[in-house]
XYZ file of N, CA and C in Angstrom:
423
model
N 10.636 3.895 6.900
C 11.703 4.544 6.165
C 11.414 4.391 4.672
N 12.177 5.057 3.903
C 11.988 4.960 2.467
C 12.848 3.840 1.885
N 12.692 3.594 0.614
C 13.328 2.448 -0.039
C 14.845 2.420 0.124
N 15.510 3.557 0.227
C 16.968 3.532 0.288
C 17.509 2.849 1.542
N 16.715 2.690 2.582
C 17.207 2.017 3.783
C 16.602 0.628 3.967
N 15.786 0.186 3.059
C 15.125 -1.111 3.177
C 15.897 -2.152 2.379
N 16.691 -2.946 3.070
C 17.549 -3.896 2.383
C 16.908 -5.270 2.209
N 16.165 -5.739 3.176
C 15.666 -7.109 3.145
C 14.147 -7.173 3.291
N 13.453 -6.236 2.688
C 11.992 -6.200 2.763
C 11.393 -6.510 1.401
N 10.237 -7.184 1.396
C 9.563 -7.497 0.144
C 8.677 -6.353 -0.321
N 8.502 -5.353 0.493
C 7.675 -4.199 0.168
C 7.885 -3.106 1.197
N 7.062 -2.104 1.165
C 7.165 -0.984 2.091
C 6.663 -1.426 3.465
N 7.524 -1.379 4.511
C 7.085 -1.798 5.844
C 5.854 -1.035 6.341
N 5.709 0.207 5.939
C 4.530 0.973 6.359
C 3.248 0.310 5.877
N 3.292 -0.270 4.697
C 2.119 -0.980 4.175
C 2.029 -2.394 4.752
N 3.162 -3.067 4.822
C 3.176 -4.456 5.283
C 2.762 -4.610 6.745
N 3.062 -3.613 7.554
C 2.817 -3.716 8.992
C 1.590 -2.934 9.458
N 0.929 -2.264 8.545
C -0.267 -1.490 8.914
C -1.415 -2.442 9.223
N -2.150 -2.144 10.287
C -3.318 -2.952 10.632
C -4.570 -2.247 10.143
N -5.610 -3.026 9.948
C -6.857 -2.465 9.458
C -8.036 -2.949 10.279
N -9.191 -2.737 9.734
C -10.422 -3.137 10.411
C -10.383 -4.626 10.712
N -10.843 -4.989 11.884
C -10.897 -6.384 12.272
C -9.601 -6.948 12.821
N -8.560 -6.116 12.920
C -7.279 -6.594 13.434
C -7.426 -7.056 14.881
N -6.866 -8.220 15.165
C -6.852 -8.764 16.529
C -5.423 -9.180 16.854
N -4.868 -8.557 17.858
C -3.493 -8.845 18.245
C -3.305 -10.314 18.608
N -4.325 -10.927 19.184
C -4.214 -12.338 19.569
C -4.057 -13.258 18.362
N -4.395 -12.777 17.179
C -4.266 -13.582 15.963
C -2.870 -13.506 15.341
N -2.002 -12.669 15.887
C -0.676 -12.464 15.316
C 0.314 -13.437 15.951
N 1.043 -14.142 15.114
C 2.093 -15.047 15.582
C 3.268 -14.196 16.080
N 3.661 -14.318 17.348
C 4.750 -13.491 17.877
C 6.082 -13.711 17.161
N 6.224 -14.817 16.468
C 7.464 -15.102 15.739
C 7.417 -14.586 14.298
N 6.292 -14.032 13.880
C 6.130 -13.580 12.497
C 6.996 -12.355 12.217
N 7.392 -12.233 10.974
C 8.129 -11.053 10.504
C 7.614 -10.719 9.108
N 6.382 -10.196 9.022
C 5.739 -9.970 7.725
C 6.569 -9.096 6.784
N 6.901 -9.641 5.635
C 7.614 -8.874 4.618
C 9.117 -8.827 4.784
N 9.631 -9.303 5.898
C 11.077 -9.294 6.130
C 11.633 -10.661 5.781
N 12.505 -10.720 4.790
C 12.943 -12.011 4.258
C 14.230 -12.536 4.892
N 14.805 -11.804 5.804
C 16.018 -12.258 6.496
C 15.703 -12.506 7.964
N 16.645 -13.063 8.682
C 16.470 -13.326 10.104
C 17.091 -12.232 10.953
N 17.159 -12.506 12.238
C 17.693 -11.533 13.196
C 19.141 -11.167 12.910
N 19.873 -12.056 12.293
C 21.288 -11.765 12.022
C 21.470 -10.600 11.060
N 20.490 -10.353 10.215
C 20.568 -9.233 9.268
C 20.040 -7.931 9.846
N 19.395 -8.006 10.984
C 18.782 -6.816 11.573
C 19.784 -5.698 11.862
N 20.969 -5.976 12.425
C 21.917 -4.876 12.666
C 22.297 -4.122 11.389
N 22.453 -4.855 10.292
C 22.779 -4.213 9.008
C 21.641 -3.282 8.583
N 20.417 -3.772 8.685
C 19.273 -2.946 8.299
C 19.113 -1.750 9.215
N 19.326 -1.969 10.496
C 19.217 -0.870 11.458
C 20.242 0.220 11.143
N 21.463 -0.191 10.884
C 22.522 0.773 10.558
C 22.226 1.513 9.260
N 21.677 0.814 8.273
C 21.418 1.461 6.991
C 20.308 2.502 7.104
N 19.407 2.347 8.057
C 18.326 3.309 8.229
C 18.606 4.398 9.244
N 19.618 4.199 10.102
C 19.881 5.137 11.190
C 20.230 6.537 10.700
N 21.115 6.619 9.738
C 21.530 7.933 9.223
C 20.354 8.647 8.572
N 19.571 7.912 7.830
C 18.407 8.502 7.170
C 17.364 8.947 8.202
N 17.130 8.120 9.220
C 16.184 8.472 10.273
C 16.616 9.753 10.974
N 17.906 9.867 11.297
C 18.431 11.062 11.950
C 18.232 12.296 11.075
N 18.498 12.168 9.787
C 18.334 13.306 8.867
C 16.870 13.729 8.752
N 15.967 12.755 8.689
C 14.543 13.082 8.598
C 14.044 13.736 9.880
N 14.505 13.250 11.025
C 14.105 13.858 12.299
C 14.631 15.288 12.395
N 15.846 15.514 11.942
C 16.424 16.862 11.962
C 15.628 17.812 11.066
N 15.216 17.330 9.897
C 14.404 18.160 8.990
C 13.048 18.475 9.599
N 12.430 17.481 10.238
C 11.139 17.697 10.888
C 11.261 18.765 11.964
N 12.298 18.668 12.789
C 12.510 19.632 13.857
C 12.785 21.027 13.299
N 13.659 21.105 12.295
C 13.997 22.400 11.695
C 12.782 23.047 11.040
N 11.970 22.254 10.373
C 10.771 22.785 9.730
C 9.812 23.383 10.760
N 9.742 22.790 11.933
C 8.815 23.291 12.954
C 9.247 24.645 13.492
N 10.515 24.994 13.366
C 10.985 26.317 13.816
C 10.505 27.395 12.847
N 10.311 27.014 11.594
C 9.840 27.933 10.565
C 8.321 27.948 10.470
N 7.706 26.791 10.649
C 6.263 26.641 10.484
C 5.688 25.889 11.691
N 5.014 26.585 12.603
C 4.498 25.941 13.819
C 3.385 24.918 13.561
N 2.906 24.819 12.325
C 1.876 23.818 12.022
C 2.490 22.513 11.516
N 3.833 22.425 11.555
C 4.524 21.202 11.161
C 4.002 20.042 12.003
N 3.811 18.882 11.413
C 3.317 17.754 12.205
C 4.370 17.236 13.187
N 3.933 16.426 14.089
C 4.823 15.678 14.972
C 4.607 14.205 14.667
N 5.386 13.366 15.296
C 5.276 11.929 15.093
C 5.151 11.280 16.464
N 4.246 10.329 16.592
C 4.078 9.622 17.850
C 4.259 8.130 17.618
N 5.213 7.551 18.316
C 5.474 6.120 18.258
C 4.975 5.519 19.567
N 4.038 4.593 19.478
C 3.481 3.954 20.671
C 4.022 2.534 20.748
N 4.782 2.259 21.796
C 5.358 0.938 22.020
C 4.541 0.241 23.096
N 3.885 -0.799 22.712
C 3.050 -1.525 23.654
C 3.351 -3.007 23.528
N 3.849 -3.577 24.591
C 4.187 -5.003 24.602
C 4.347 -5.444 26.048
N 4.426 -6.724 26.225
C 4.660 -7.284 27.554
C 6.044 -6.856 28.036
N 6.256 -6.945 29.356
C 7.578 -6.667 29.900
C 8.587 -7.618 29.259
N 9.783 -7.130 29.037
C 10.885 -7.894 28.437
C 10.640 -8.242 26.972
N 9.765 -7.504 26.289
C 9.479 -7.801 24.885
C 10.364 -7.024 23.914
N 11.190 -6.112 24.418
C 12.105 -5.400 23.543
C 11.794 -3.937 23.322
N 10.879 -3.364 24.084
C 10.554 -1.941 23.907
C 11.775 -1.061 24.163
N 12.531 -1.384 25.205
C 13.733 -0.612 25.514
C 14.768 -0.701 24.416
N 14.880 -1.863 23.792
C 15.820 -2.021 22.684
C 15.437 -1.167 21.497
N 14.144 -1.049 21.243
C 13.689 -0.177 20.154
C 14.083 1.261 20.440
N 13.861 1.682 21.671
C 14.214 3.055 22.045
C 15.722 3.265 21.898
N 16.523 2.348 22.417
C 17.985 2.491 22.359
C 18.516 2.464 20.928
N 18.085 1.485 20.158
C 18.695 1.257 18.845
C 18.097 2.103 17.729
N 16.805 2.338 17.757
C 16.169 3.098 16.685
C 16.092 4.575 17.051
N 15.391 4.871 18.110
C 15.231 6.272 18.518
C 16.575 6.871 18.929
N 17.456 6.041 19.478
C 18.775 6.502 19.884
C 19.648 6.973 18.745
N 19.271 6.680 17.519
C 20.062 7.138 16.374
C 19.722 8.565 15.970
N 18.712 9.153 16.601
C 18.315 10.533 16.288
C 18.802 11.478 17.390
N 18.781 12.747 17.093
C 19.185 13.772 18.063
C 18.204 13.765 19.232
N 18.663 13.544 20.454
C 17.755 13.466 21.596
C 16.989 14.757 21.863
N 17.470 15.882 21.341
C 16.758 17.144 21.554
C 15.401 17.175 20.847
N 15.226 16.333 19.839
C 13.969 16.303 19.106
C 13.070 15.140 19.493
N 13.428 14.454 20.595
C 12.692 13.278 21.046
C 12.058 13.558 22.401
N 10.825 13.155 22.560
C 10.132 13.257 23.844
C 9.706 11.844 24.239
N 10.432 11.248 25.186
C 10.172 9.879 25.615
C 9.343 9.900 26.894
N 8.241 9.163 26.884
C 7.397 9.039 28.066
C 7.202 7.563 28.356
N 7.637 7.147 29.542
C 7.452 5.764 29.975
C 6.298 5.754 30.971
N 5.135 5.355 30.506
C 3.969 5.311 31.381
C 4.081 4.142 32.348
N 3.849 4.446 33.590
C 3.844 3.423 34.629
C 2.444 3.363 35.228
N 2.299 2.638 36.291
C 1.022 2.546 36.980
C 0.541 3.960 37.304
N -0.729 4.276 37.010
C -1.233 5.640 37.257
C -1.138 6.028 38.733
N -0.799 7.302 38.940
C -0.755 7.845 40.300
C -2.175 8.153 40.759
N -2.320 8.495 42.026
C -3.643 8.857 42.560
C -4.192 10.075 41.810
N -3.331 11.049 41.518
C -3.777 12.236 40.778
C -4.259 11.852 39.382
N -3.523 10.990 38.706
C -3.905 10.560 37.357
C -5.204 9.764 37.370
N -5.386 8.954 38.379
C -6.620 8.167 38.490
C -7.846 9.042 38.747
N -7.621 10.241 39.283
C -8.728 11.158 39.561
C -9.232 11.849 38.291
N -8.534 11.667 37.195
C -8.910 12.272 35.912
C -9.305 11.185 34.922
N -9.765 11.622 33.737
C -10.098 10.641 32.710
C -8.822 9.970 32.189
N -9.011 8.867 31.477
C -7.914 8.023 31.022
C -6.866 8.787 30.211
N -7.289 9.727 29.379
C -6.356 10.421 28.486
C -5.715 11.663 29.101
N -6.055 12.003 30.329
C -5.541 13.227 30.945
C -4.021 13.274 30.935
N -3.388 12.214 31.398
C -1.922 12.221 31.447
C -1.296 12.050 30.070
N -1.999 11.420 29.163
C -1.495 11.225 27.807
C -1.454 12.558 27.063
N -2.519 13.339 27.180
C -2.604 14.630 26.469
C -1.459 15.556 26.846
N -0.982 15.469 28.063
C 0.117 16.332 28.519
C 1.447 15.960 27.880
N 1.550 14.763 27.327
C 2.808 14.277 26.771
C 2.802 14.124 25.247
N 1.752 14.555 24.584
C 1.706 14.490 23.121
C 2.784 15.427 22.573
N 3.594 14.973 21.633
C 4.711 15.799 21.157
C 4.246 17.048 20.410
N 5.001 18.104 20.616
C 4.770 19.369 19.901
C 5.215 19.217 18.450
N 4.859 20.198 17.651
C 5.262 20.216 16.241
C 6.769 20.013 16.122
N 7.167 19.134 15.208
C 8.578 18.910 14.938
C 9.255 17.879 15.817
N 8.579 17.395 16.814
C 9.167 16.423 17.725
C 8.686 15.009 17.411
N 9.477 14.044 17.837
C 9.070 12.647 17.795
C 8.799 12.237 19.231
N 7.570 11.847 19.496
C 7.208 11.374 20.819
C 7.207 9.859 20.845
N 7.643 9.305 21.954
C 7.640 7.860 22.136
C 6.882 7.569 23.421
N 5.810 6.802 23.304
C 5.045 6.368 24.469
C 5.429 4.914 24.745
N 6.031 4.693 25.888
C 6.406 3.348 26.316
C 5.383 2.876 27.335
N 4.776 1.729 27.096
C 3.770 1.135 27.971
C 2.533 2.014 28.086
N 1.971 2.377 26.970
C 0.806 3.263 26.959
C -0.463 2.591 27.461
N -0.440 1.284 27.645
C -1.657 0.552 27.991
C -2.105 0.729 29.434
N -1.273 1.303 30.299
C -1.690 1.500 31.692
C -2.748 2.573 31.779
């Protein structure tokens, strides 16, 4: 999000949370909150402050795609162990936007048909169209 919804961050989360060359997930402390100076108790306030802005940006993205079919889409990939909070992200963050502009895909164990194709076969079918926000839940299967 942009600065107007960032209440307790030391910088832009897009920069603070971006990974680069040499990134290893095993090196990340699961309790870390890079750049966030408050605890979980402040999270609802921050979530609420960004929800209206997120909804407005998603609406603009969707509306722009009706005028210009080359409008980009957005893909959010949620990958974590079971019970790690992926569903909460979908409910609390993505749930603040108009569901008509969201394409949620919860990948489960591949079917026999999916296993008969290359790894990306089922993924390519679910990539969001212009103007949509796609959410891939459990993309690691």
